[in-house]
Coordinates of N, CA, C and O in Angstrom, one line a residue:
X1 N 18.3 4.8 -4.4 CA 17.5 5.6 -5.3 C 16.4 4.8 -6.1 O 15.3 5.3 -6.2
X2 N 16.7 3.3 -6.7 CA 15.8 2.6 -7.3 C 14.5 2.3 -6.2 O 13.4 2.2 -6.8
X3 N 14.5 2.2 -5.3 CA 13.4 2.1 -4.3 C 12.9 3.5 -4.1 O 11.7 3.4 -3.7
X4 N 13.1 4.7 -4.1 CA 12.7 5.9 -4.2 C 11.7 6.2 -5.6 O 10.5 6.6 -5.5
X5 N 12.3 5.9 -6.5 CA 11.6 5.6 -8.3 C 10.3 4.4 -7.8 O 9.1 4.6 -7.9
X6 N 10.9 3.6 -7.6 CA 9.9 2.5 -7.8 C 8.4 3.0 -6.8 O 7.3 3.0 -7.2
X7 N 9.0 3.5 -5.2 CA 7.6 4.0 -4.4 C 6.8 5.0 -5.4 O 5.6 4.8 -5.7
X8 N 7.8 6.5 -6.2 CA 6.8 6.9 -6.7 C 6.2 6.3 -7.7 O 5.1 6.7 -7.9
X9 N 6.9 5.2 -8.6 CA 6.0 4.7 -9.4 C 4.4 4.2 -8.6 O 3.3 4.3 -9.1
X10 N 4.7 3.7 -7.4 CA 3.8 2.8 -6.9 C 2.3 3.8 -6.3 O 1.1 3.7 -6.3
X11 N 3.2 4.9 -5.8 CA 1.9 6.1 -5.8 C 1.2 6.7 -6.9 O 0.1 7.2 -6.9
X12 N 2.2 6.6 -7.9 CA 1.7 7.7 -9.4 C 0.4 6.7 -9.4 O -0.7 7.2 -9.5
X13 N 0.7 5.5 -9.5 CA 0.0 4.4 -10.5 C -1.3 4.3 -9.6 O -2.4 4.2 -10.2
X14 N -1.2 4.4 -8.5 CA -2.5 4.5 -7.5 C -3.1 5.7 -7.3 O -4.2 5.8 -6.7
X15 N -2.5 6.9 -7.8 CA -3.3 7.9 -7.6 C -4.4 8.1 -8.8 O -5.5 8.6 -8.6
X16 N -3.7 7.6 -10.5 CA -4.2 7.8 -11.2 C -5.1 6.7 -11.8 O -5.6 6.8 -12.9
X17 N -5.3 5.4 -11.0 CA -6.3 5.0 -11.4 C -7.6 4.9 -10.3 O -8.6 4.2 -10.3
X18 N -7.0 6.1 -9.1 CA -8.2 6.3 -8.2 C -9.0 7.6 -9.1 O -10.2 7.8 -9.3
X19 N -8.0 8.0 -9.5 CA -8.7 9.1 -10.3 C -9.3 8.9 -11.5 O -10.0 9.9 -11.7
X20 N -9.4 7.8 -12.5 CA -10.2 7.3 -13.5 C -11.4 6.8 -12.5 O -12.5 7.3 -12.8
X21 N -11.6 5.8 -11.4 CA -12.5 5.3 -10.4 C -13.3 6.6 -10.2 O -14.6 6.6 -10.3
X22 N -12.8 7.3 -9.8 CA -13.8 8.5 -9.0 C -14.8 9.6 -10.4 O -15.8 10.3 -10.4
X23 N -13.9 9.3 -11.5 CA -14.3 9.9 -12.8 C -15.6 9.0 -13.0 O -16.7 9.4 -12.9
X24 N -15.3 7.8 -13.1 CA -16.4 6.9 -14.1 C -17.5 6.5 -13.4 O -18.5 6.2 -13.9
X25 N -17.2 6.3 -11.6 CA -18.2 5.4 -11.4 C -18.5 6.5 -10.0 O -17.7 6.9 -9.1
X26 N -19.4 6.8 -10.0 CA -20.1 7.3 -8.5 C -19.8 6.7 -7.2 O -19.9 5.4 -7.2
X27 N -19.7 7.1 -6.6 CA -19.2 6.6 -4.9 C -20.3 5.4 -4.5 O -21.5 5.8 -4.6
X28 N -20.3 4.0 -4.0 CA -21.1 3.4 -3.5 C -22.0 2.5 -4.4 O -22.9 1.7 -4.1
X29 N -21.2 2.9 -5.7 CA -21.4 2.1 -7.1 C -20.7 1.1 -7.3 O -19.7 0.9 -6.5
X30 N -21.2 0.0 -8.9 CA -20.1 -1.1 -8.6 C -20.5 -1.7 -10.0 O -21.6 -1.9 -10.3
X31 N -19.6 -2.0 -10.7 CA -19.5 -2.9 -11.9 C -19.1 -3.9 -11.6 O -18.3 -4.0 -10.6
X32 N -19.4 -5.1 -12.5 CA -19.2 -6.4 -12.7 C -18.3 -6.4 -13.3 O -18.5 -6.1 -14.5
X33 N -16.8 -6.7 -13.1 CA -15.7 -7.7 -14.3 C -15.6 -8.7 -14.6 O -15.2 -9.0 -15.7
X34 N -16.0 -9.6 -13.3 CA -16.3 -11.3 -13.6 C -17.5 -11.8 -12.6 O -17.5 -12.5 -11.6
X35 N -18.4 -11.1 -13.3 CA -19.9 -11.4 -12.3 C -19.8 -12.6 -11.3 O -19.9 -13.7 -11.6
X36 N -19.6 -12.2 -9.8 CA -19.5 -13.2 -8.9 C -18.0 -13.2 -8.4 O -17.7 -14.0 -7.5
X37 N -17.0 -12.4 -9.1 CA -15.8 -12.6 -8.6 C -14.9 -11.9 -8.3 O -14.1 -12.0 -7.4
X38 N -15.1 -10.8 -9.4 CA -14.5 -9.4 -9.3 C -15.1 -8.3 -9.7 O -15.7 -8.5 -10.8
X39 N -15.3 -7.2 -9.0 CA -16.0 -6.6 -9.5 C -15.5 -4.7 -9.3 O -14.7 -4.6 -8.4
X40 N -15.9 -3.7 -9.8 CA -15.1 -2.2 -9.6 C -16.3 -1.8 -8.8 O -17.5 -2.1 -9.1
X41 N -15.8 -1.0 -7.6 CA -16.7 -0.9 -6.7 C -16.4 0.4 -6.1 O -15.2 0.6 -6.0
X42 N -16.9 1.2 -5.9 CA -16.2 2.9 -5.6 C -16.5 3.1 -4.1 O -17.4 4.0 -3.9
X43 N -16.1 2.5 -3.1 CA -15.7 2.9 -1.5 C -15.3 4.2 -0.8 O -14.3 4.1 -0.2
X44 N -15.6 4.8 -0.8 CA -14.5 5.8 0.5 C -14.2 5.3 2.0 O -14.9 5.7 3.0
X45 N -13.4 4.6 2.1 CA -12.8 4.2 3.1 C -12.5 5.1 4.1 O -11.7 6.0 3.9
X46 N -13.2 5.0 5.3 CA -12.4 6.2 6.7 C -11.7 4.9 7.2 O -10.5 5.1 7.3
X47 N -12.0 4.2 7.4 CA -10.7 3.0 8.1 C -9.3 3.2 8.1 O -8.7 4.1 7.6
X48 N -8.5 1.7 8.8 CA -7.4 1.9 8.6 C -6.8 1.3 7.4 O -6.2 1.8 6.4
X49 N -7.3 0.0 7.8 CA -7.0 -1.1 6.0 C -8.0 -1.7 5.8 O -8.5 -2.2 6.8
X50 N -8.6 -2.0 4.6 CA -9.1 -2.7 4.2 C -10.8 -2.0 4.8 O -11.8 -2.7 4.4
X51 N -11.1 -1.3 5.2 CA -12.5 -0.9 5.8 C -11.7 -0.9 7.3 O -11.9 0.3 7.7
X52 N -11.2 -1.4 8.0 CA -11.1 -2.0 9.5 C -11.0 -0.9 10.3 O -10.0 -0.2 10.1
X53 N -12.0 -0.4 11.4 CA -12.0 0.8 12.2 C -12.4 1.9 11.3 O -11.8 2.9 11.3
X54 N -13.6 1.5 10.5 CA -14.0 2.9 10.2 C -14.3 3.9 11.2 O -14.7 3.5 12.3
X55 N -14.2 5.3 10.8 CA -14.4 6.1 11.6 C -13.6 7.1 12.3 O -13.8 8.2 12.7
X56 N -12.1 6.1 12.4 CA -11.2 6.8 12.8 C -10.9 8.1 12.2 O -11.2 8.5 11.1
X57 N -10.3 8.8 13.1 CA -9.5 10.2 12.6 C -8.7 10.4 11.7 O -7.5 10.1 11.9
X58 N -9.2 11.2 10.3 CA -7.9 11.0 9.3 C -6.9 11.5 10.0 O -5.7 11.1 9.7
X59 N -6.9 12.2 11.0 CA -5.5 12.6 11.6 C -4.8 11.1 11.9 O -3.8 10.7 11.3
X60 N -5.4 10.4 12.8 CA -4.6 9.3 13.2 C -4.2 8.5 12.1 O -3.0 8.3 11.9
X61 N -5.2 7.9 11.2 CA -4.4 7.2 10.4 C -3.4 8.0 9.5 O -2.5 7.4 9.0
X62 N -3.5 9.2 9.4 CA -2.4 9.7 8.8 C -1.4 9.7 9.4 O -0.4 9.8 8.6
X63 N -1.1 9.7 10.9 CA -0.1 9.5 11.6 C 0.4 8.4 11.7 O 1.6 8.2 11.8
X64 N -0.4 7.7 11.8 CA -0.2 5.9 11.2 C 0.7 5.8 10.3 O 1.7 5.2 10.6
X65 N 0.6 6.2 9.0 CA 1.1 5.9 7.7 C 2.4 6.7 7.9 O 3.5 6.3 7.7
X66 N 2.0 8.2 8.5 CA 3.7 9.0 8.9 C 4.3 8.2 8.8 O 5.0 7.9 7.8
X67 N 4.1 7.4 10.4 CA 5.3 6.7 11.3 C 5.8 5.7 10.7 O 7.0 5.5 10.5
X68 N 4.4 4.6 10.0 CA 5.7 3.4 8.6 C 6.5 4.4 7.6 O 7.7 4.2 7.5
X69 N 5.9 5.3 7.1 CA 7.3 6.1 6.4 C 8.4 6.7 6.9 O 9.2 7.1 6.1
X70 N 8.5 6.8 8.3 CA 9.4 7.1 8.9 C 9.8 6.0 9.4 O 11.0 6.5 9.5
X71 N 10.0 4.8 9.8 CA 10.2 3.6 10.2 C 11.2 2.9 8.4 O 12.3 2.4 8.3
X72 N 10.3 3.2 7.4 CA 10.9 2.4 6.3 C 12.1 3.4 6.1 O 13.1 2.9 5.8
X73 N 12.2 5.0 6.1 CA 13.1 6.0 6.0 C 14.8 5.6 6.9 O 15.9 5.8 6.4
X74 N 14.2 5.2 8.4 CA 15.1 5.5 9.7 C 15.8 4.2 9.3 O 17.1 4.3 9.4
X75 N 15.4 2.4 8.6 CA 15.6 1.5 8.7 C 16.5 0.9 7.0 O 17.1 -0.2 6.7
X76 N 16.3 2.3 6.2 CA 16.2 2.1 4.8 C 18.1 1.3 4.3 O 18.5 0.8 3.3
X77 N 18.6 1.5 5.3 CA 20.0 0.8 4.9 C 20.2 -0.7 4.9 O 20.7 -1.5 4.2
X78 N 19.5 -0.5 6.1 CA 19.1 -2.4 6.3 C 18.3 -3.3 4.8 O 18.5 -4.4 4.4
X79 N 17.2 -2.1 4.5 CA 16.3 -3.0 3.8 C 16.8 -2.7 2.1 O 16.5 -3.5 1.2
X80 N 17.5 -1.8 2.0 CA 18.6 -1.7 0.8 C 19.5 -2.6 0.1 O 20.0 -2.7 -1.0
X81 N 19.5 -3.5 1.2 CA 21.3 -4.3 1.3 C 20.9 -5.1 0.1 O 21.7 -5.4 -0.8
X82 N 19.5 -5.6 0.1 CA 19.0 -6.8 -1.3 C 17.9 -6.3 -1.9 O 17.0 -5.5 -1.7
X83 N 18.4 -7.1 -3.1 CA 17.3 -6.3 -4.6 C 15.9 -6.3 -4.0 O 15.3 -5.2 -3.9
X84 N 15.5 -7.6 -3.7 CA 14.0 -7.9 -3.1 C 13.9 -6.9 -1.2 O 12.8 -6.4 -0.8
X85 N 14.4 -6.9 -0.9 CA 14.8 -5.8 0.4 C 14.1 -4.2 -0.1 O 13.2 -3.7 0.4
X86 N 15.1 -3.7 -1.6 CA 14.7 -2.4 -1.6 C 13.1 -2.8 -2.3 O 12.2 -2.2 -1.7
X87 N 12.7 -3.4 -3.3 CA 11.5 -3.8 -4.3 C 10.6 -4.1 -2.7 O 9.5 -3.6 -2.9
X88 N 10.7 -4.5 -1.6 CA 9.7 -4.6 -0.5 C 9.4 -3.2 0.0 O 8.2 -3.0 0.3
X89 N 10.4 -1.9 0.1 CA 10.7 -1.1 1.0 C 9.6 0.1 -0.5 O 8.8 1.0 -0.2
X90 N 9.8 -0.3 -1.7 CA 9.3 0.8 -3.2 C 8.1 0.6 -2.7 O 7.5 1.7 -2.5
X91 N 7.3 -1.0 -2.4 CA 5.6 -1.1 -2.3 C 5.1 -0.8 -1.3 O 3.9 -0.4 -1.2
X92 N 6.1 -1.0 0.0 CA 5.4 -0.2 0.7 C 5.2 1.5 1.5 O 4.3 2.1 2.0
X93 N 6.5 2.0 1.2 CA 6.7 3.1 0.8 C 5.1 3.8 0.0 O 4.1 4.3 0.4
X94 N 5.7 3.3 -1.7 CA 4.5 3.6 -2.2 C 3.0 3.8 -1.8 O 2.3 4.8 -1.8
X95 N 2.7 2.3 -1.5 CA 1.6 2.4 -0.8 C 0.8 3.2 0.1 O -0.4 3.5 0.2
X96 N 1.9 3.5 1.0 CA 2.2 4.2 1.9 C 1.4 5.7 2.0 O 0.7 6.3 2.7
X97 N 2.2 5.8 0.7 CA 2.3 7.7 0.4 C 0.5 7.8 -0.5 O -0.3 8.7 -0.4
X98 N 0.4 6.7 -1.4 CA -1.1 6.8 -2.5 C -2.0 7.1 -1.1 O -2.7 8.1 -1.0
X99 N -1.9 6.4 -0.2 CA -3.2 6.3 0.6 C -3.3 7.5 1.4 O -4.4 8.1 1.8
X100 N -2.1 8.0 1.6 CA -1.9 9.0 2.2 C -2.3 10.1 1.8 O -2.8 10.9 2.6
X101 N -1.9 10.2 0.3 CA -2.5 11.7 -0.3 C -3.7 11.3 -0.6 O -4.3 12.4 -0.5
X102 N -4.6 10.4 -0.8 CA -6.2 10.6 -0.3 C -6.3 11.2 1.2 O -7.1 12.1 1.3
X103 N -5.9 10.9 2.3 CA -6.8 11.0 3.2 C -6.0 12.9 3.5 O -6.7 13.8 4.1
X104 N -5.2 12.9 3.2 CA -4.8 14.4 3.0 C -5.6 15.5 2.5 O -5.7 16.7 2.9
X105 N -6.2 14.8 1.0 CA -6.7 15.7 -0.1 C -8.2 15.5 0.3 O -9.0 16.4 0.3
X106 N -8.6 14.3 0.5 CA -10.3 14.1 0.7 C -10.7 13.7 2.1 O -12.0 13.8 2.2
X107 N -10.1 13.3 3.4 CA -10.1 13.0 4.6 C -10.9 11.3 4.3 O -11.9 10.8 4.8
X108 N -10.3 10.9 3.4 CA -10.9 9.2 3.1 C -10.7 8.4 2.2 O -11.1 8.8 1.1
X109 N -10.4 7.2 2.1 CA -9.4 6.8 0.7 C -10.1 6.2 -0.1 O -11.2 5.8 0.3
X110 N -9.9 6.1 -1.3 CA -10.7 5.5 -2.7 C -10.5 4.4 -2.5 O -9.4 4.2 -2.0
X111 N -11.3 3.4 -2.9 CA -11.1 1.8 -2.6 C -12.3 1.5 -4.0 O -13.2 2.2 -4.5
X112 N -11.8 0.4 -4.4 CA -11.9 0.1 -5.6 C -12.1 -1.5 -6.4 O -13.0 -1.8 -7.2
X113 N -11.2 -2.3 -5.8 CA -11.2 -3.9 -5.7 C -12.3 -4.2 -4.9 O -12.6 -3.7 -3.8
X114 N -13.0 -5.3 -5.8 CA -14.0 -6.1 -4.8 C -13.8 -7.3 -5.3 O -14.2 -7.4 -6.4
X115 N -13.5 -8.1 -4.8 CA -13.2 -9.7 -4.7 C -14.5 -10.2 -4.3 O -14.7 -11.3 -4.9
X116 N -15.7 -9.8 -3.6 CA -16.5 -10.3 -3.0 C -16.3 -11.0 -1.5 O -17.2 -11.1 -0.6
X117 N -15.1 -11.4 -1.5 CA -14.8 -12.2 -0.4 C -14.0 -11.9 0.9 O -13.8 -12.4 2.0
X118 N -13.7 -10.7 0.2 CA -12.7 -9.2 1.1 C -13.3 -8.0 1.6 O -14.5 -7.9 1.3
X119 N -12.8 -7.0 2.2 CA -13.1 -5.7 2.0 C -12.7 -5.3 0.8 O -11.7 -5.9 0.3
X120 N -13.4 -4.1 0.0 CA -13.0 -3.8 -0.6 C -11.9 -2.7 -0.7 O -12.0 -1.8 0.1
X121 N -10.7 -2.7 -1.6 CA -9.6 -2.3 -1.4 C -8.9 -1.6 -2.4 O -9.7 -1.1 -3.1
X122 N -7.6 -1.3 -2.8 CA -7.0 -0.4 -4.0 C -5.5 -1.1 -3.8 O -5.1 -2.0 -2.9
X123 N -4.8 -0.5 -4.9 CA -3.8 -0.7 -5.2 C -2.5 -0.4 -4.5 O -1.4 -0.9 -4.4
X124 N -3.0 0.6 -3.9 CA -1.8 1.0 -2.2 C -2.0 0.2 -1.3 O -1.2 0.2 -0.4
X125 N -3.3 -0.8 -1.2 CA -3.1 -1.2 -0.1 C -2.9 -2.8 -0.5 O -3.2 -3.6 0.4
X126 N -2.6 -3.4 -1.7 CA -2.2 -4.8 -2.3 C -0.7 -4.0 -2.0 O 0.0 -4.5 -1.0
X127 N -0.3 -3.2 -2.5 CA 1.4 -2.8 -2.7 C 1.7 -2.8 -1.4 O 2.8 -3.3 -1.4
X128 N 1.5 -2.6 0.0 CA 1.1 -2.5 0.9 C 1.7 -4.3 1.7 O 2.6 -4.7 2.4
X129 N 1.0 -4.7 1.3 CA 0.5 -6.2 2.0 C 1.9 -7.4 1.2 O 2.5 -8.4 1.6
X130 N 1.8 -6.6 -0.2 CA 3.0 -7.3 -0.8 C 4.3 -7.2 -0.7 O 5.4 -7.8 -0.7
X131 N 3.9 -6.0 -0.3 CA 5.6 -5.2 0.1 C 6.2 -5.6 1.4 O 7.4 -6.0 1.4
X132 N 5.4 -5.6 2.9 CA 5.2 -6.4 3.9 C 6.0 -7.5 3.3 O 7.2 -7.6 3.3
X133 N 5.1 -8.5 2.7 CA 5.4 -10.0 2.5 C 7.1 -9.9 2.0 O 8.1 -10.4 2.6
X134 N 7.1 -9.2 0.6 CA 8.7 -8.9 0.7 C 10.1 -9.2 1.4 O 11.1 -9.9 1.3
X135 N 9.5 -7.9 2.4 CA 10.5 -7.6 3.4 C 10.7 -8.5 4.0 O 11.8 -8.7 4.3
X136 N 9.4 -9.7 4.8 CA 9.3 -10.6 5.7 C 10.5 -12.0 4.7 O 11.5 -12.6 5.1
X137 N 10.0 -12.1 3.6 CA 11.0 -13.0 2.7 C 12.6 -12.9 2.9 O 13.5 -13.7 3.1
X138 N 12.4 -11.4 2.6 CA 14.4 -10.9 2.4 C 14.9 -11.3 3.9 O 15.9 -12.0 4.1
X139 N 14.1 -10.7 4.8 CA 14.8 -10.8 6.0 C 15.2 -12.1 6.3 O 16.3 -12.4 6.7
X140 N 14.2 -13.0 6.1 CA 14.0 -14.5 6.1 C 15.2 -15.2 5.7 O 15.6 -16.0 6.5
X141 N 15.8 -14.9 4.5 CA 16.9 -14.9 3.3 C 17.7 -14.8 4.6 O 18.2 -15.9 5.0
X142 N 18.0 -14.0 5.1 CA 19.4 -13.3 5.4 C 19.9 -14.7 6.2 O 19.3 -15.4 6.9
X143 N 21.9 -14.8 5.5 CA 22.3 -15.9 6.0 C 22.7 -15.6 7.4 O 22.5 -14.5 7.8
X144 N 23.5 -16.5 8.6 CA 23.7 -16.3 9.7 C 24.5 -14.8 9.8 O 24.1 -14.2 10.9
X145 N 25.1 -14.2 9.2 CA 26.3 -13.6 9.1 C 25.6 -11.8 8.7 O 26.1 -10.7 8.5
X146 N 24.5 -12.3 8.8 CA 23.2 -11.0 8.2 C 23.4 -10.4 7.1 O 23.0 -9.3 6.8
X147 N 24.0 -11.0 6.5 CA 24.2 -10.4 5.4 C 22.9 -11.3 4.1 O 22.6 -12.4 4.1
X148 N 22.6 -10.3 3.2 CA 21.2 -10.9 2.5 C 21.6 -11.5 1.4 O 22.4 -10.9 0.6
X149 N 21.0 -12.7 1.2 CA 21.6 -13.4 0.2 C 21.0 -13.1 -1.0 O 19.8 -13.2 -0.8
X150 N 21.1 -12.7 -2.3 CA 20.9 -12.1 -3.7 C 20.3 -13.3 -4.4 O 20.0 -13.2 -5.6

């Protein structure tokens, strides 16, 4: 259940600060936070991550994101077993589902981060990449005996 809590935290928190983004700043717009380094940038992403394959079918990539939520759903015992296991399984879950109810509700996702040095990106898709990294750690962890070490 704490990895169920934590994903919706991870979508609440991405839906509602796509929803202040789309309030304040116009689509294709962009503020400065640290001139040259970071900056709020209003994207609609048709891609899959990060910009990559614009164009695609929100169908597909929605079926994309399906199948990791069915994949983290079908596997969820395994990635339960450790604290950092379920905290991997909350972000990407999470992530999972924010990006998802964009391309649901608008057929294209709010993207928002600009590093300058990246595509520009959002908060489901860091929770996303972190949560990945996570799981890749816990599993890493696990002693011969598969069992995950705490």
């Amino acid at each position: 259940m704490p990895a169920a809590l934590g994903a919706l935290a991870v979508a609440a928190a991405d839906q509602g600060i796509k929803a202040v983004v789309a309030a304040l700043l116009p689509p294709s717009s962009s503020v400065a936070l640290i001139p040259g380094v970071l900056s709020l940038t209003h994207v609609h992403n048709t891609g899959v991550a990060f910009g990559l394959l614009g164009g695609v079918s929100p169908v597909a990539t929605s079926l994309a994101a399906l199948t990791l939520l069915f994949l983290l759903i079908y596997n969820r015992g395994r990635w339960h077993e450790s604290r950092a296991g379920a905290a991997g399984v909350a972000l990407v879950a999470g992530g999972a589902v924010g990006n998802l109810l964009d391309r649901m509700r608008l057929g294209h996702v709010v993207d928002y981060i600009d590093v300058h040095v990246w595509p520009v990106f959002n908060l489901a898709d860091a929770a996303i990449v972190i949560g990945a990294a996570v799981l890749l750690v816990a599993h890493a962890r696990e002693d011969r005996s598969g069992r995950p070490r705490r």
